Coordinates of C-alpha atoms and ligand atoms in Angstrom, one line a residue:
X4 CA 17.4 26.0 -21.2
X5 CA 18.5 23.3 -18.8
X6 CA 15.8 22.1 -16.5
X7 CA 17.0 22.6 -12.9
X8 CA 14.9 20.8 -10.3
X9 CA 17.1 21.8 -7.4
X10 CA 15.6 24.3 -5.0
X11 CA 17.9 27.3 -4.3
X12 CA 17.2 29.4 -1.3
X13 CA 18.7 32.8 -0.8
X14 CA 19.1 34.1 2.8
X15 CA 20.9 37.4 3.2
X16 CA 24.3 36.8 4.8
X17 CA 24.2 33.0 4.4
X18 CA 25.4 30.6 1.8
X19 CA 23.1 27.6 1.4
X20 CA 23.7 24.5 -0.7
X21 CA 20.9 23.5 -3.2
X22 CA 18.0 21.7 -1.5
X23 CA 19.1 22.8 2.0
X24 CA 18.0 20.7 4.9
X25 CA 15.4 22.1 7.3
X26 CA 18.2 22.4 9.9
X27 CA 20.5 24.3 7.6
X28 CA 17.7 26.6 6.7
X29 CA 16.8 27.2 10.4
X30 CA 20.4 28.0 11.2
X31 CA 20.7 30.4 8.2
X32 CA 17.5 32.2 9.4
X33 CA 19.0 32.5 12.8
X34 CA 16.2 30.5 14.4
X35 CA 18.6 28.1 16.1
X36 CA 20.3 29.4 19.3
X37 CA 24.0 28.9 19.5
X38 CA 24.7 27.1 22.9
X39 CA 27.2 28.6 25.3
X40 CA 29.2 25.5 26.1
X41 CA 28.1 21.9 25.9
X42 CA 26.8 21.5 29.5
X43 CA 23.2 22.1 30.5
X44 CA 21.4 21.6 33.8
X45 CA 18.4 20.4 31.8
X46 CA 18.1 19.1 28.2
X47 CA 14.5 18.8 27.0
X48 CA 13.7 16.7 24.0
X49 CA 10.6 18.0 22.3
X50 CA 9.1 21.4 21.9
X51 CA 5.4 20.6 22.1
X52 CA 3.3 21.9 25.0
X53 CA 5.0 19.5 27.5
X54 CA 8.5 20.4 26.4
X55 CA 7.9 24.1 26.3
X56 CA 6.2 24.2 29.6
X57 CA 9.1 22.3 31.2
X58 CA 11.4 24.8 29.5
X59 CA 9.6 27.8 31.0
X60 CA 9.6 26.4 34.5
X61 CA 13.3 25.2 34.2
X62 CA 14.1 28.7 32.9
X63 CA 12.3 30.5 35.8
X64 CA 14.1 28.2 38.3
X65 CA 17.4 29.6 36.9
X66 CA 18.4 26.3 35.3
X67 CA 20.6 26.4 32.2
X68 CA 18.2 24.8 29.7
X69 CA 18.3 23.5 26.2
X70 CA 15.3 22.4 24.1
X71 CA 15.8 20.2 21.1
X72 CA 12.9 20.1 18.7
X73 CA 13.0 18.2 15.4
X74 CA 10.3 20.3 13.8
X75 CA 8.7 23.6 14.7
X76 CA 7.3 24.6 18.1
X77 CA 4.0 23.3 19.3
X78 CA 4.0 19.6 18.5
X79 CA 0.6 18.1 17.9
X80 CA -1.2 21.1 19.3
X81 CA 0.4 23.3 16.7
X82 CA -1.8 21.6 14.1
X83 CA -5.1 22.6 15.7
X84 CA -6.8 25.9 15.0
X85 CA -9.0 26.0 18.1
X86 CA -8.0 24.9 21.6
X87 CA -11.1 25.5 23.8
X88 CA -9.9 24.1 27.1
X89 CA -6.7 26.0 27.7
X90 CA -6.6 27.8 31.0
X91 CA -7.0 31.6 30.7
X92 CA -8.4 31.6 27.2
X93 CA -12.2 31.6 27.5
X94 CA -12.7 32.3 23.8
X95 CA -10.3 29.6 22.7
X96 CA -6.8 30.0 21.2
X97 CA -5.0 28.4 18.3
X98 CA -2.4 25.8 18.9
X99 CA 0.1 27.9 16.9
X100 CA -0.5 30.9 19.2
X101 CA 0.0 28.7 22.3
X102 CA 3.3 27.6 20.9
X103 CA 4.4 31.1 19.8
X104 CA 3.6 32.5 23.3
X105 CA 5.2 29.6 25.1
X106 CA 8.4 29.9 23.1
X107 CA 8.6 33.6 23.7
X108 CA 8.1 33.0 27.4
X109 CA 10.9 30.3 27.5
X110 CA 13.3 32.6 25.6
X111 CA 12.6 35.4 28.1
X112 CA 14.3 33.1 30.6
X113 CA 17.3 32.5 28.3
X114 CA 16.3 28.9 27.4
X115 CA 18.4 27.8 24.4
X116 CA 16.1 26.7 21.6
X117 CA 17.1 24.4 18.7
X118 CA 14.3 23.8 16.2
X119 CA 14.7 21.4 13.2
X120 CA 17.2 19.5 15.3
X121 CA 16.7 15.9 16.4
X122 CA 17.9 14.1 19.5
X123 CA 19.0 10.8 18.1
X124 CA 20.5 9.2 21.2
X125 CA 20.4 9.5 25.0
X126 CA 23.1 7.9 27.1
X127 CA 22.2 7.9 30.8
X128 CA 25.0 8.8 33.1
X129 CA 25.7 8.2 36.8
X130 CA 26.9 10.1 39.8
X131 CA 30.3 10.6 38.2
X132 CA 29.3 11.1 34.6
X133 CA 26.5 13.3 33.2
X134 CA 23.9 12.2 30.8
X135 CA 24.7 12.7 27.2
X136 CA 22.3 13.7 24.4
X137 CA 23.4 13.3 20.8
X138 CA 21.7 15.8 18.4
X139 CA 21.7 15.8 14.7
X140 CA 21.0 19.0 12.8
X141 CA 23.1 21.1 10.5
X142 CA 26.0 19.2 12.2
X143 CA 26.1 16.5 14.9
X144 CA 26.5 17.8 18.4
X145 CA 26.7 16.2 21.9
X146 CA 25.4 17.8 25.0
X147 CA 26.0 16.9 28.6
X148 CA 23.1 17.2 31.0
X149 CA 22.4 17.1 34.7
X150 CA 18.8 16.0 33.9
X151 CA 17.0 15.1 30.7
X152 CA 13.3 15.5 30.1
X153 CA 11.9 13.5 27.3
X154 CA 8.8 15.2 26.1
X155 CA 8.8 13.7 22.6
X156 CA 5.0 13.2 22.5
X157 CA 3.4 10.7 20.3
X158 CA 4.0 9.4 16.8
X159 CA 1.3 8.5 14.4
X160 CA 0.2 4.9 13.7
X161 CA 0.5 3.8 10.1
X162 CA -1.7 1.6 7.9
X163 CA 0.5 -1.3 6.8
X164 CA -0.1 -4.1 4.4
X165 CA -2.0 -2.1 1.8
X166 CA -0.3 -2.7 -1.6
X167 CA 0.8 0.5 -3.3
X168 CA -0.2 2.8 -0.4
X169 CA 3.3 4.0 0.5
X170 CA 4.1 5.0 -3.1
X171 CA 1.1 7.4 -2.9
X172 CA 2.1 9.2 0.3
X173 CA 1.9 12.9 -0.5
X174 CA 0.1 12.0 -3.8
X175 CA -3.4 11.8 -2.4
X176 CA -2.6 9.8 0.7
X177 CA -1.7 11.6 3.9
X178 CA -1.1 10.9 7.5
X179 CA -1.9 14.3 8.7
X180 CA -4.6 16.9 7.9
X181 CA -4.2 20.6 8.5
X182 CA -6.8 23.3 8.2
X183 CA -4.7 25.0 5.5
X184 CA -5.0 21.8 3.4
X185 CA -8.8 22.3 3.2
X186 CA -9.0 24.5 0.1
X187 CA -6.9 21.9 -1.8
X188 CA -9.7 19.4 -1.4
X189 CA -12.1 21.7 -3.4
X190 CA -14.4 19.6 -5.6
X191 CA -12.7 16.3 -4.6
X192 CA -14.2 13.3 -2.9
X193 CA -12.3 12.9 0.4
X194 CA -12.0 9.8 2.6
X195 CA -10.9 9.9 6.2
X196 CA -10.0 6.9 8.3
X197 CA -10.0 7.6 12.0
X198 CA -12.4 8.4 14.8
X199 CA -10.5 10.9 17.1
X200 CA -9.8 14.6 17.4
X201 CA -7.8 14.8 14.2
X202 CA -10.4 13.0 12.0
X203 CA -13.3 15.0 13.4
X204 CA -11.5 18.4 12.9
X205 CA -10.3 17.4 9.4
X206 CA -13.9 16.4 8.4
X207 CA -15.2 19.7 9.5
X208 CA -12.6 21.7 7.7
X209 CA -12.7 19.6 4.5
X210 CA -16.5 19.6 4.3
X211 CA -16.4 23.3 3.5
X212 CA -14.6 22.6 0.2
X213 CA -14.8 19.0 -0.8
X214 CA -17.4 17.3 -3.0
X215 CA -18.1 15.0 -0.1
X216 CA -16.3 13.7 3.0
X217 CA -16.5 10.0 4.0
X218 CA -15.3 9.1 7.5
X219 CA -14.7 5.6 8.6
X220 CA -13.6 4.7 12.1
X221 CA -12.2 1.3 11.2
X222 CA -9.4 0.3 8.8
X223 CA -11.5 -0.8 5.8
X224 CA -9.0 0.2 3.2
X225 CA -7.6 -2.9 1.4
X226 CA -6.3 -1.3 -1.8
X227 CA -5.6 1.9 -3.7
X228 CA -5.7 2.9 -7.3
X229 CA -3.6 5.5 -9.1
X230 CA -3.5 7.3 -12.4
X231 CA -0.5 7.5 -14.8
X232 CA 0.8 10.5 -12.8
X233 CA 0.9 8.4 -9.7
X234 CA -1.9 10.3 -8.0
X235 CA -4.6 8.5 -6.0
X236 CA -7.8 7.9 -7.9
X237 CA -9.7 5.4 -5.8
X238 CA -9.8 3.2 -2.7
X239 CA -10.8 -0.4 -2.5
X240 CA -12.8 -1.3 0.6
X241 CA -13.8 -4.4 2.5
X242 CA -16.2 -5.2 5.4
X243 CA -18.6 -2.4 4.3
X244 CA -21.4 -4.9 3.7
X245 CA -24.0 -2.6 5.3
X246 CA -23.2 0.1 2.9
X247 CA -22.6 -2.2 -0.1
X248 CA -19.5 -0.3 -0.9
X249 CA -16.4 -1.9 -2.4
X250 CA -14.9 1.1 -4.1
X251 CA -14.8 4.8 -3.6
X252 CA -13.4 7.1 -6.3
X253 CA -11.7 9.4 -3.6
X254 CA -8.8 11.5 -4.7
X255 CA -7.7 12.1 -1.2
X256 CA -7.3 9.7 1.7
X257 CA -6.4 10.9 5.1
X258 CA -5.2 8.2 7.6
X259 CA -5.6 9.7 11.0
X260 CA -5.1 6.6 13.1
X261 CA -4.1 7.7 16.5
X262 CA -0.6 7.5 17.9
X263 CA 1.8 5.9 20.4
X264 CA 4.6 7.2 22.6
X265 CA 7.5 8.5 20.5
X266 CA 10.2 7.0 22.6
X267 CA 11.7 3.5 22.9
X268 CA 11.3 2.4 26.5
X269 CA 13.9 0.2 27.9
X270 CA 12.9 -3.5 27.7
X271 CA 12.1 -5.2 31.0
X272 CA 15.2 -6.8 32.4
X273 CA 17.5 -5.1 30.0
X274 CA 18.0 -1.6 28.8
X275 CA 18.8 0.1 25.6
X276 CA 17.4 -0.3 22.1
X277 CA 18.3 0.3 18.5
X278 CA 16.9 2.9 16.4
X279 CA 13.3 2.6 15.4
X280 CA 11.5 4.4 12.7
X281 CA 8.2 6.2 12.1
X282 CA 7.9 7.9 8.7
X283 CA 10.7 10.3 8.5
X284 CA 11.4 10.4 12.2
X285 CA 13.6 8.1 14.2
X286 CA 12.3 7.0 17.6
X287 CA 14.6 8.2 20.3
X288 CA 16.7 5.2 21.6
X289 CA 17.5 5.4 25.3
X290 CA 20.6 3.6 26.5
X291 CA 21.2 3.2 30.1
X292 CA 24.8 2.1 30.7
X293 CA 24.8 2.1 34.5
X294 CA 22.2 2.6 37.2
X295 CA 21.4 6.3 37.2
X296 CA 21.0 8.2 40.4
X297 CA 20.7 11.4 38.4
X298 CA 17.2 12.2 37.4
X299 CA 16.0 11.3 33.9
X300 CA 12.4 12.1 33.6
X301 CA 10.8 10.0 30.9
X302 CA 7.6 10.7 29.3
X303 CA 4.6 8.9 30.9
X304 CA 2.8 9.1 27.6
X305 CA 0.2 6.5 27.2
X306 CA -1.0 7.0 23.7
X307 CA -4.8 7.1 23.3
X308 CA -5.8 3.5 22.7
X309 CA -8.3 3.2 19.9
X310 CA -11.2 2.9 20.7
X311 CA -10.1 5.0 23.7
X312 CA -11.2 3.6 27.0
X313 CA -9.6 6.5 28.8
X314 CA -9.4 10.2 28.0
X315 CA -6.9 11.2 25.3
X316 CA -3.9 13.2 26.5
X317 CA -4.7 16.9 26.5
X318 CA -2.3 19.9 26.2
X319 CA -3.2 21.2 29.6
X320 CA -2.5 17.9 31.2
X321 CA 0.9 17.8 29.5
X322 CA 1.7 21.3 30.8
X323 CA 0.9 20.3 34.4
X324 CA 2.9 17.0 34.2
X325 CA 6.0 18.8 33.0
X326 CA 5.9 21.5 35.6
X327 CA 6.0 18.6 38.1
X328 CA 8.8 17.0 36.1
X329 CA 11.0 20.1 36.3
X330 CA 10.4 20.3 40.1
X331 CA 11.4 16.7 40.5
X332 CA 14.6 17.1 38.4
X333 CA 15.5 20.3 40.2
X334 CA 15.1 19.0 43.7
X335 CA 16.9 15.7 43.1
Ligands
FAD403 C1 -5.9 17.9 15.8 C2 -5.6 17.9 17.3 C3 -6.4 18.7 18.1 C4 -6.1 18.8 19.5 N1 -6.9 19.6 20.2 C5 -6.7 19.7 21.6 C6 -7.4 20.6 22.4 O1 -8.3 21.3 21.9 N2 -7.1 20.7 23.7 C7 -6.1 19.9 24.2 O2 -5.9 20.1 25.5 N3 -5.4 19.0 23.5 C8 -5.7 18.9 22.2 N4 -4.9 18.0 21.4 C9 -4.0 17.2 22.1 C10 -2.6 17.9 22.3 O3 -2.2 18.5 21.1 C11 -1.6 17.0 22.9 O4 -2.1 16.4 24.1 C12 -0.3 17.7 23.2 O5 0.2 18.3 22.0 C13 0.8 16.8 23.7 O6 1.9 17.5 24.0 P1 3.4 16.9 24.1 O7 4.3 18.1 24.2 O8 3.4 15.8 25.1 O9 3.6 16.1 22.7 P2 3.6 16.6 21.2 O10 2.7 17.7 21.0 O11 3.5 15.4 20.4 O12 5.1 17.2 21.1 C14 6.2 16.4 21.0 C15 7.3 17.2 20.2 O13 8.5 16.4 20.4 C16 9.2 16.5 19.1 N5 10.1 15.3 19.0 C17 9.8 14.0 19.1 N6 10.9 13.2 19.0 C18 11.9 14.1 19.0 C19 13.4 13.9 18.9 N7 13.9 12.7 19.0 N8 14.1 15.0 18.9 C20 13.6 16.3 18.9 N9 12.3 16.5 19.0 C21 11.5 15.4 19.0 C22 8.1 16.4 18.1 O14 8.5 17.0 16.8 C23 7.0 17.3 18.8 O15 7.1 18.6 18.4 C24 -5.1 18.0 20.1 C25 -4.4 17.1 19.2 C26 -4.6 17.1 17.9 C27 -3.7 16.2 17.0

């Protein structure tokens, strides 16, 4: 019998090619709203807490609104199981639930929602020409917008310069840690590099299953070892003199190294930039062709510096900022 490694997905009423893209799958599952025309009062890039709150407020103001999200709703907060500081939820709420409710609220106000679609380019317009947002998904589309809100959040920092590390991504080395991953660490020795929210939460989840969990707040990893199946078997360390540790036979390494803004800001004295990259995701390039009297609200996202001298951005702050953003765009 031939060995077929292709993934075939059957969705009633849809014909999908083998190994369908996330965008094609989302379209087939009717998760992607079909826009009515290509003009929007507001196009919002990003469906995290900031983007969704901007969408709700734009929708309630009666603005024709489109949200482009290259993944699923919720952004970073969607990865956390317990948000304790969200207004109105004294017993806490999961990030997924915040996102689910926010999306339902936005849709109530007829916001057009396009998950698994990525804004790949923004061309800033002028008084005669609207802004233009290029979107890639199941197909490439271009939308015109009176205002563009960039709520593209943060992108994770990577650990560069460690030989062999990249080849082990997904094979014992990870840049994110979800609570659902915890049972998979059962009996394993786990290493986490990072000292923020993500690292702390991951350590608590994994400690319930793993043989042990080792957390380092500095980048001490200098090398990795793998077995014949190209799975991580160990980590080389340096600068751990106090612990006299040069090697750890960890089978899982989580690099939770903080993040920086997920947008390319125009360079001083000149505007526009080429595509950047972070893992699978391109950083949104912003091109300003002419001075723009039309409002383009750009994320004031100062990634949490590590070690953080100022408070890390919080969901609630993002929500407040983007309510203000929509008010500014609407009244300009
Ligand atoms: C583990 C963890 C726990 C946390 N716990 C809390 C907590 O308890 N309380 C709290 O207040 N905060 C918490 N935070 C912080 C909170 O999640 C963030 O402050 C918040 O998510 C920021 O929202 P945002 O919408 O600005 O950005 P993000 O959440 O980063 O969302 C940005 C979205 O934009 C999308 N995007 C990016 N580029 C593009 C593009 N070109 N095209 C289309 N879409 C794009 C991304 O896919 C993403 O969904 C936590 C964060 C983490 C990681």
